[in-house]
Amino acid sequence: MRPIRSACWLVLALLLASVAPAANPTVPTAPHPVLLLELQGAIGPASREYVERGLARAAAEGAPAVVLRIDTPGGLDAATRDINQAILASPVPVIGWVGPQGARAASAGTYILYACHLAAMAPATSVGAATPVSIGGGDLPSTEPANKDTKPDDTAHPASGSTMERKVTNDAIAYLHALAEWRGRDLAFADSAVRDAATLSANQAVARHVADYIARDADEVLRNADGRSVRMRSGVVTLHTAGAQVTRFVPDLRNRLLAAITEPTVAYLFLLIGLYGLMFEGFNPGVLFPGVIGGISLLLGLYALQLLPVNYVGVALIALGVGLMAAEFMMPSFGSLGVGGVASLVAGSLLLFDTRTPEFAVSRQLIFGIAVASAAAFMGLVWLAARARRRPVVTGIEELIGQVAIALADFHGRGQVRIRGEIWQAQSSAPVRGGQSVRVQALDGLVLTVTPI
């Protein structure tokens, strides 16, 4: 029995050895890839959703870090704050990288770079110009020069400007200060970047402790980040990113569609196409095509508007303008309704988006072009209406005026003429011979007033 039992134990040991994974302490397990997110162009609702989804995927896959490549001129304040909240709450370290060469982290990009766990910049890049421009169109008031290197005074306030301007400026400074204190970055530049729109190059940013290091590409970003300790919500974490594979997080179809329709100019055009399409369908019931296109465009436009900072007075003025244009088509007023409609459309277009951020404003050239096209259309309508009033009557007995008739016999005063196969009573102040052509000048009941030709 003992040899049989020993043989059974030997077979069992061999089976367990065959299914167990081989342990080789000299061969490390391949790390999870680092996720590369790309934040390009104006920051808006699509950017916010893209970053949030990318960070969620990195956490689900257990990525050692996320590289957030930044190249932006700025964007919406609400979207920027949502992105920063996602970065601050991320369980995966986020390395902000302003790149490639020639990129910039201007305005909203500065706030995002300050929120990242590590900040890197490629050569020939810049950061700064974080002055809020949502209130008014010009620079907000300043109390100190842009290049002053003294420590900012937390109690300092702009000496001039409206209460709203001071409120917006101080709120932005406090927000950027909070990010700088949390990440251990330069406070003086945070103050001057907001108050005076100051900017720094990559080398200056590293020297001022705004950025941690310079990196030319994503691989260099990861090599320089390896071994650095970052402050997470759960505590201090040491990065191990050297040699990690980089996987680019590509926006899906939904995100690309959202980015397209939340472009302010596209949203504005969708709104106009929708309103005009429904108007034309109302004038021509059963055509269907304008109604279908108009309905889809209007829904897309309204969806985009509820994601963007919209002034609803502007939306109401645009709707009123289209309504006045429709009234001009239904009951021509020789341009009064049409001119009012064009004026309302232009005013609503200028007021549509409640922001001074240049990246989220409708092009003035586009608004001017639509206004000119609408005005030309209604000038054409007025011209057609006036031309129709001058045209001779072509139906009814009034159409006989100006026509040629033939006298049936000689008469001077009252007689008979033939016109269009019918015999009519006619009167003439001049003698008329039988068979002579006469022209109808007027109609008095059933008697034609004629003159000899």
Coordinates of C-alpha atoms in Angstrom, one line a residue:
M1 CA 0.0 0.0 0.0
R2 CA 2.8 2.4 0.9
P3 CA 4.4 2.4 -2.6
I4 CA 0.9 3.0 -4.2
R5 CA 0.3 5.9 -1.8
S6 CA 3.7 7.4 -2.5
A7 CA 3.0 7.1 -6.3
C8 CA -0.3 8.9 -5.8
W9 CA 1.3 11.8 -3.9
L10 CA 4.0 12.1 -6.6
V11 CA 1.4 12.2 -9.4
L12 CA -0.6 14.9 -7.5
A13 CA 2.6 17.0 -7.0
L14 CA 3.4 16.8 -10.7
L15 CA -0.2 17.9 -11.6
L16 CA 0.0 20.9 -9.3
A17 CA 3.4 21.9 -10.6
S18 CA 2.1 21.8 -14.2
V19 CA -0.9 24.1 -13.6
A20 CA 0.8 26.5 -11.2
P21 CA 2.3 29.7 -12.8
A22 CA 6.1 29.7 -13.0
A23 CA 7.7 32.0 -10.5
N24 CA 10.8 33.7 -11.8
P25 CA 11.9 36.5 -9.5
T26 CA 14.3 37.9 -12.1
V27 CA 11.6 38.6 -14.7
P28 CA 9.2 41.4 -13.5
T29 CA 5.5 41.4 -14.4
A30 CA 4.7 43.7 -17.3
P31 CA 3.2 46.9 -15.9
H32 CA -0.1 48.2 -17.1
P33 CA 0.1 50.8 -19.8
V34 CA 0.0 54.5 -19.1
L35 CA -3.0 56.3 -20.6
L36 CA -2.4 59.3 -22.7
L37 CA -5.2 61.9 -22.8
E38 CA -5.0 64.8 -25.2
L39 CA -6.7 68.1 -24.3
Q40 CA -6.6 70.2 -27.4
G41 CA -8.4 73.3 -28.5
A42 CA -11.0 75.3 -26.5
I43 CA -12.1 73.6 -23.3
G44 CA -15.8 72.9 -23.2
P45 CA -18.4 70.2 -22.3
A46 CA -16.8 67.7 -24.7
S47 CA -13.4 68.2 -23.1
R48 CA -14.8 67.7 -19.7
E49 CA -16.6 64.4 -20.6
Y50 CA -13.4 63.1 -22.5
V51 CA -11.2 63.7 -19.4
E52 CA -13.6 62.3 -17.0
R53 CA -14.1 59.1 -19.1
G54 CA -10.3 58.8 -19.6
L55 CA -9.6 59.0 -15.8
A56 CA -12.3 56.5 -15.1
R57 CA -10.8 54.1 -17.6
A58 CA -7.3 54.5 -16.2
A59 CA -8.6 53.7 -12.7
A60 CA -10.5 50.7 -14.0
E61 CA -7.5 49.3 -15.8
G62 CA -5.1 49.9 -12.9
A63 CA -2.8 52.3 -14.9
P64 CA 0.2 53.5 -13.0
A65 CA -0.3 57.1 -14.3
V66 CA -2.2 59.3 -16.8
V67 CA -0.4 61.7 -19.0
L68 CA -2.6 64.7 -19.8
R69 CA -1.2 66.5 -22.9
I70 CA -2.4 70.1 -22.8
D71 CA -2.5 72.5 -25.7
T72 CA -5.3 75.0 -25.3
P73 CA -6.0 78.7 -25.6
G74 CA -8.6 78.5 -22.7
G75 CA -12.2 77.8 -22.4
L76 CA -15.3 77.7 -20.2
D77 CA -14.8 78.2 -16.4
A78 CA -17.4 75.5 -15.5
A79 CA -15.9 72.9 -17.7
T80 CA -12.4 73.7 -16.4
R81 CA -13.5 73.4 -12.7
D82 CA -15.2 70.0 -13.5
I83 CA -12.0 68.7 -15.1
N84 CA -9.9 69.9 -12.1
Q85 CA -12.3 68.2 -9.7
A86 CA -11.9 64.9 -11.6
I87 CA -8.1 65.3 -11.5
L88 CA -8.1 66.0 -7.8
A89 CA -10.4 63.0 -7.1
S90 CA -8.5 60.6 -9.4
P91 CA -7.0 57.5 -7.7
V92 CA -4.5 57.5 -10.6
P93 CA -1.7 60.1 -10.6
V94 CA -2.1 62.7 -13.5
I95 CA 0.9 64.1 -15.1
G96 CA 0.1 67.4 -16.9
W97 CA 2.3 67.9 -20.0
V98 CA 2.2 71.0 -22.1
G99 CA 3.3 69.7 -25.4
P100 CA 4.4 69.1 -28.0
Q101 CA 6.8 72.0 -28.8
G102 CA 4.9 75.2 -29.6
A103 CA 1.9 74.3 -27.4
R104 CA 0.5 76.5 -24.7
A105 CA -1.5 76.2 -21.5
A106 CA -3.2 79.5 -21.6
S107 CA -6.1 80.7 -19.4
A108 CA -8.0 77.6 -18.4
G109 CA -5.0 75.5 -19.3
T110 CA -3.0 77.1 -16.5
Y111 CA -5.6 76.1 -13.9
I112 CA -5.6 72.5 -15.2
L113 CA -1.8 72.3 -15.1
Y114 CA -1.7 73.5 -11.5
A115 CA -4.3 70.8 -10.6
C116 CA -2.2 68.0 -12.0
H117 CA -0.1 65.9 -9.6
L118 CA 3.0 66.6 -11.7
A119 CA 3.6 69.3 -14.3
A120 CA 5.9 69.0 -17.3
M121 CA 6.4 71.2 -20.3
A122 CA 8.0 70.7 -23.6
P123 CA 10.6 73.2 -24.9
A124 CA 9.2 76.3 -26.6
T125 CA 5.9 76.1 -24.7
S126 CA 4.2 78.6 -22.4
V127 CA 1.8 78.8 -19.5
G128 CA -0.2 81.7 -18.0
A129 CA -2.5 84.4 -19.1
A130 CA -5.2 83.2 -16.7
T131 CA -7.1 86.5 -16.3
P132 CA -10.9 85.7 -16.4
V133 CA -12.7 87.4 -19.3
S134 CA -16.2 86.3 -18.7
I135 CA -17.2 89.7 -17.3
G136 CA -16.5 92.5 -19.8
G137 CA -14.2 92.4 -22.7
G138 CA -11.1 94.2 -21.5
D139 CA -8.4 93.5 -19.0
L140 CA -9.4 93.4 -15.4
P141 CA -7.8 96.0 -13.1
S142 CA -4.3 95.5 -11.7
T143 CA -2.5 96.7 -8.6
E144 CA 1.0 95.5 -9.4
P145 CA 3.3 94.9 -12.4
A146 CA 3.2 91.6 -14.2
N147 CA 6.9 90.7 -13.5
K148 CA 6.9 91.6 -9.8
D149 CA 8.5 88.8 -7.9
T150 CA 7.3 89.6 -4.4
K151 CA 5.0 87.3 -2.5
P152 CA 1.4 88.0 -3.3
D153 CA -0.7 89.6 -0.6
D154 CA -3.8 87.6 0.0
T155 CA -5.6 90.7 1.2
A156 CA -4.8 92.8 -1.9
H157 CA -7.6 93.8 -4.1
P158 CA -7.9 95.7 -7.3
A159 CA -8.0 99.4 -6.7
S160 CA -10.4 100.1 -9.5
G161 CA -13.1 98.4 -11.5
S162 CA -16.6 97.3 -10.7
T163 CA -17.6 95.1 -7.8
M164 CA -18.3 92.3 -10.2
E165 CA -14.8 92.6 -11.7
R166 CA -13.2 92.5 -8.3
K167 CA -15.3 89.6 -7.3
V168 CA -14.4 87.5 -10.4
T169 CA -10.7 88.4 -10.1
N170 CA -10.4 87.6 -6.4
D171 CA -12.3 84.3 -6.9
A172 CA -10.0 83.2 -9.7
I173 CA -6.9 84.2 -7.6
A174 CA -8.2 82.3 -4.6
Y175 CA -8.9 79.2 -6.7
L176 CA -5.5 79.2 -8.3
H177 CA -3.8 79.8 -5.0
A178 CA -5.6 76.8 -3.5
L179 CA -4.3 74.6 -6.3
A180 CA -0.8 76.0 -5.9
E181 CA -0.8 75.4 -2.2
W182 CA -2.1 71.8 -2.6
R183 CA 0.6 71.0 -5.2
G184 CA 3.4 73.0 -3.7
R185 CA 3.7 75.4 -6.7
D186 CA 4.6 79.0 -7.0
L187 CA 2.0 81.4 -5.5
A188 CA 3.4 84.6 -6.9
F189 CA 3.0 83.5 -10.5
A190 CA -0.5 82.3 -9.7
D191 CA -1.4 85.8 -8.6
S192 CA 0.3 87.6 -11.5
A193 CA -1.1 85.2 -14.1
V194 CA -4.7 86.0 -13.0
R195 CA -4.2 89.7 -12.1
D196 CA -1.9 90.8 -14.9
A197 CA -2.2 87.9 -17.5
A198 CA 1.5 87.1 -17.0
T199 CA 3.0 84.2 -18.9
L200 CA 6.1 82.0 -18.5
S201 CA 8.2 80.0 -21.0
A202 CA 9.0 76.3 -20.2
N203 CA 12.4 77.1 -18.7
Q204 CA 11.0 80.0 -16.6
A205 CA 8.2 77.8 -15.4
V206 CA 10.6 75.2 -14.1
A207 CA 12.8 77.9 -12.5
R208 CA 9.8 79.4 -10.8
H209 CA 8.5 76.0 -9.6
V210 CA 5.4 76.3 -11.7
A211 CA 6.4 73.1 -13.7
D212 CA 8.4 70.2 -12.3
Y213 CA 10.6 69.5 -15.3
I214 CA 11.0 69.7 -19.1
A215 CA 10.2 66.8 -21.4
R216 CA 10.3 66.6 -25.2
D217 CA 7.9 63.7 -25.6
A218 CA 5.6 61.3 -23.6
D219 CA 8.4 58.7 -23.0
E220 CA 10.6 61.4 -21.5
V221 CA 7.7 62.6 -19.4
L222 CA 7.5 59.1 -17.9
R223 CA 11.3 58.7 -17.5
N224 CA 11.5 61.9 -15.5
A225 CA 8.4 61.1 -13.5
D226 CA 9.8 57.7 -12.4
G227 CA 10.6 57.6 -8.7
R228 CA 8.9 61.0 -7.9
S229 CA 6.5 61.1 -5.0
V230 CA 3.1 62.7 -5.5
R231 CA 0.4 63.7 -3.0
M232 CA -2.9 61.7 -3.6
R233 CA -6.1 61.7 -1.6
S234 CA -5.0 58.4 -0.1
G235 CA -1.5 59.6 0.8
V236 CA 1.9 60.0 -0.8
V237 CA 2.5 57.7 -3.8
T238 CA 5.8 57.0 -5.6
L239 CA 5.5 56.7 -9.3
H240 CA 7.1 53.8 -11.3
T241 CA 6.7 54.8 -14.9
A242 CA 10.0 54.2 -16.5
G243 CA 9.6 52.0 -19.6
A244 CA 5.9 51.8 -19.3
Q245 CA 3.9 51.4 -22.5
V246 CA 1.8 54.4 -23.5
T247 CA -1.7 53.9 -24.8
R248 CA -3.6 56.8 -26.4
F249 CA -7.2 57.3 -25.3
V250 CA -9.1 58.0 -28.5
P251 CA -12.4 59.9 -28.2
D252 CA -15.3 57.7 -29.3
L253 CA -18.0 58.7 -31.8
R254 CA -20.3 60.1 -29.1
N255 CA -17.5 62.4 -27.8
R256 CA -16.6 63.6 -31.3
L257 CA -20.2 64.3 -32.0
L258 CA -20.6 66.2 -28.8
A259 CA -17.4 68.2 -29.6
A260 CA -18.9 69.1 -33.0
I261 CA -22.3 70.2 -32.0
T262 CA -21.1 72.1 -28.9
E263 CA -19.0 74.3 -31.2
P264 CA -20.8 77.6 -30.7
T265 CA -21.0 78.4 -34.4
V266 CA -22.3 74.9 -35.2
A267 CA -24.9 75.1 -32.4
Y268 CA -26.0 78.5 -33.7
L269 CA -26.4 77.2 -37.3
F270 CA -28.3 74.2 -36.1
L271 CA -30.7 76.5 -34.3
L272 CA -31.3 78.7 -37.4
I273 CA -31.6 75.7 -39.7
G274 CA -34.2 74.1 -37.4
L275 CA -36.3 77.3 -37.2
Y276 CA -36.1 78.0 -40.9
G277 CA -36.8 74.4 -41.8
L278 CA -40.0 74.3 -39.7
M279 CA -41.0 77.6 -41.1
F280 CA -40.7 76.4 -44.7
E281 CA -42.5 73.2 -43.8
G282 CA -45.4 75.3 -42.4
F283 CA -45.6 77.2 -45.7
N284 CA -45.5 74.0 -47.8
P285 CA -47.2 71.2 -45.9
G286 CA -46.4 67.8 -47.1
V287 CA -42.9 68.5 -48.5
L288 CA -41.6 66.8 -45.4
F289 CA -37.8 67.3 -46.2
P290 CA -37.6 70.8 -44.6
G291 CA -39.6 69.7 -41.6
V292 CA -37.5 66.6 -41.0
I293 CA -34.2 68.4 -41.4
G294 CA -35.5 71.3 -39.3
G295 CA -36.8 69.1 -36.5
I296 CA -33.5 67.2 -36.2
S297 CA -31.4 70.4 -36.4
L298 CA -33.5 72.2 -33.8
L299 CA -33.2 69.3 -31.3
L300 CA -29.4 69.1 -31.8
G301 CA -29.2 72.8 -31.5
L302 CA -31.2 72.9 -28.3
Y303 CA -29.2 70.0 -26.8
A304 CA -25.9 71.9 -27.5
L305 CA -27.3 75.1 -26.1
Q306 CA -28.2 73.5 -22.8
L307 CA -24.5 72.5 -22.4
L308 CA -23.2 75.9 -23.3
P309 CA -23.4 79.2 -21.4
V310 CA -26.5 80.6 -23.1
N311 CA -28.3 83.9 -22.7
Y312 CA -31.9 83.0 -23.1
V313 CA -32.8 86.6 -24.1
G314 CA -30.7 86.0 -27.2
V315 CA -32.6 82.7 -27.9
A316 CA -35.9 84.6 -27.5
L317 CA -34.8 87.4 -29.9
I318 CA -33.7 84.8 -32.5
A319 CA -37.1 83.0 -32.3
L320 CA -38.9 86.4 -32.5
G321 CA -36.9 87.4 -35.5
V322 CA -37.7 84.1 -37.4
G323 CA -41.4 84.6 -36.4
L324 CA -41.4 88.1 -37.9
M325 CA -39.9 86.8 -41.0
A326 CA -42.6 84.1 -41.3
A327 CA -45.2 86.8 -40.8
E328 CA -43.7 88.8 -43.6
F329 CA -44.1 85.8 -45.9
M330 CA -47.7 85.2 -44.9
M331 CA -48.9 88.8 -45.0
P332 CA -46.4 91.0 -46.8
S333 CA -46.0 94.4 -45.1
F334 CA -43.6 95.8 -47.7
G335 CA -40.6 95.1 -45.5
S336 CA -41.6 96.4 -42.0
L337 CA -41.9 92.9 -40.5
G338 CA -38.9 91.6 -42.4
V339 CA -36.7 94.5 -41.3
G340 CA -37.8 94.0 -37.7
G341 CA -37.1 90.3 -38.0
V342 CA -33.6 90.8 -39.3
A343 CA -32.8 93.3 -36.6
S344 CA -34.1 90.9 -33.9
L345 CA -32.1 88.0 -35.4
V346 CA -28.9 90.0 -35.4
A347 CA -29.4 91.2 -31.8
G348 CA -30.2 87.7 -30.6
S349 CA -27.2 86.3 -32.4
L350 CA -24.9 88.8 -30.6
L351 CA -26.4 88.1 -27.2
L352 CA -26.8 84.3 -27.7
F353 CA -23.7 83.1 -25.7
D354 CA -23.3 84.5 -22.2
T355 CA -19.5 84.6 -22.3
R356 CA -16.7 86.8 -23.5
T357 CA -14.4 83.8 -24.1
P358 CA -13.3 84.2 -27.7
E359 CA -13.3 80.5 -28.3
F360 CA -17.0 80.3 -27.4
A361 CA -18.4 83.2 -29.4
V362 CA -20.2 83.2 -32.8
S363 CA -18.2 84.7 -35.6
R364 CA -19.3 88.3 -36.3
Q365 CA -18.7 87.6 -40.0
L366 CA -21.2 84.7 -39.9
I367 CA -23.8 86.9 -38.1
F368 CA -23.3 89.7 -40.7
G369 CA -23.5 87.2 -43.6
I370 CA -26.8 85.7 -42.3
A371 CA -28.2 89.2 -41.7
V372 CA -27.3 90.3 -45.2
A373 CA -28.7 87.1 -46.8
S374 CA -32.0 87.5 -44.8
A375 CA -32.3 91.2 -45.7
A376 CA -31.7 90.4 -49.4
A377 CA -34.4 87.7 -49.3
F378 CA -36.9 90.1 -47.9
M379 CA -36.0 92.9 -50.2
G380 CA -36.6 90.4 -53.0
L381 CA -40.0 89.6 -51.5
V382 CA -40.9 93.3 -51.3
W383 CA -39.9 93.7 -54.9
L384 CA -42.0 90.8 -56.0
A385 CA -45.0 92.1 -54.1
A386 CA -44.7 95.6 -55.7
R387 CA -44.2 94.0 -59.1
A388 CA -47.4 91.9 -58.6
R389 CA -49.4 95.0 -57.8
R390 CA -48.3 96.7 -61.1
R391 CA -49.1 93.8 -63.3
P392 CA -52.3 93.9 -65.3
V393 CA -55.2 91.8 -64.2
V394 CA -55.2 88.4 -66.0
T395 CA -58.4 86.9 -64.6
G396 CA -62.0 88.1 -64.5
I397 CA -63.7 90.7 -66.7
E398 CA -61.1 93.3 -65.6
E399 CA -58.6 91.6 -67.9
L400 CA -60.5 93.1 -70.9
I401 CA -59.1 96.5 -70.2
G402 CA -56.3 97.2 -72.7
Q403 CA -57.4 94.4 -75.0
V404 CA -58.3 94.9 -78.7
A405 CA -61.9 94.4 -80.1
I406 CA -63.5 94.6 -83.6
A407 CA -66.4 96.8 -84.3
L408 CA -69.4 94.9 -85.8
A409 CA -70.9 97.9 -87.5
D410 CA -70.5 101.7 -87.9
F411 CA -71.4 103.6 -84.7
H412 CA -70.8 106.9 -83.0
G413 CA -71.8 106.7 -79.4
R414 CA -73.2 103.3 -78.6
G415 CA -72.6 100.1 -80.7
Q416 CA -71.4 96.5 -80.6
V417 CA -67.9 95.0 -80.7
R418 CA -66.5 91.4 -80.7
I419 CA -63.8 90.6 -78.2
R420 CA -62.4 87.0 -77.6
G421 CA -65.4 85.5 -79.4
E422 CA -68.0 87.4 -77.4
I423 CA -70.2 90.3 -78.4
W424 CA -70.2 93.2 -76.0
Q425 CA -72.0 96.6 -75.9
A426 CA -69.5 99.4 -76.5
Q427 CA -69.5 103.2 -76.5
S428 CA -67.1 105.6 -78.1
S429 CA -66.8 109.3 -78.3
A430 CA -65.2 109.1 -81.7
P431 CA -66.8 107.6 -84.9
V432 CA -66.1 103.9 -85.4
R433 CA -66.3 102.1 -88.7
G434 CA -67.5 98.5 -89.1
G435 CA -64.5 96.1 -88.9
Q436 CA -62.3 98.7 -87.4
S437 CA -60.1 97.7 -84.4
V438 CA -60.7 99.5 -81.1
R439 CA -59.0 99.3 -77.7
V440 CA -60.9 98.8 -74.5
Q441 CA -60.2 101.7 -72.1
A442 CA -62.6 101.1 -69.3
L443 CA -65.5 99.0 -68.1
D444 CA -68.8 100.4 -66.9
G445 CA -71.0 97.5 -65.8
L446 CA -71.4 95.4 -69.0
V447 CA -70.6 98.3 -71.4
L448 CA -67.0 98.7 -72.7
T449 CA -65.5 102.2 -73.3
V450 CA -63.4 102.0 -76.5
T451 CA -61.3 104.2 -78.7
P452 CA -60.5 103.6 -82.4
I453 CA -57.0 102.4 -83.1

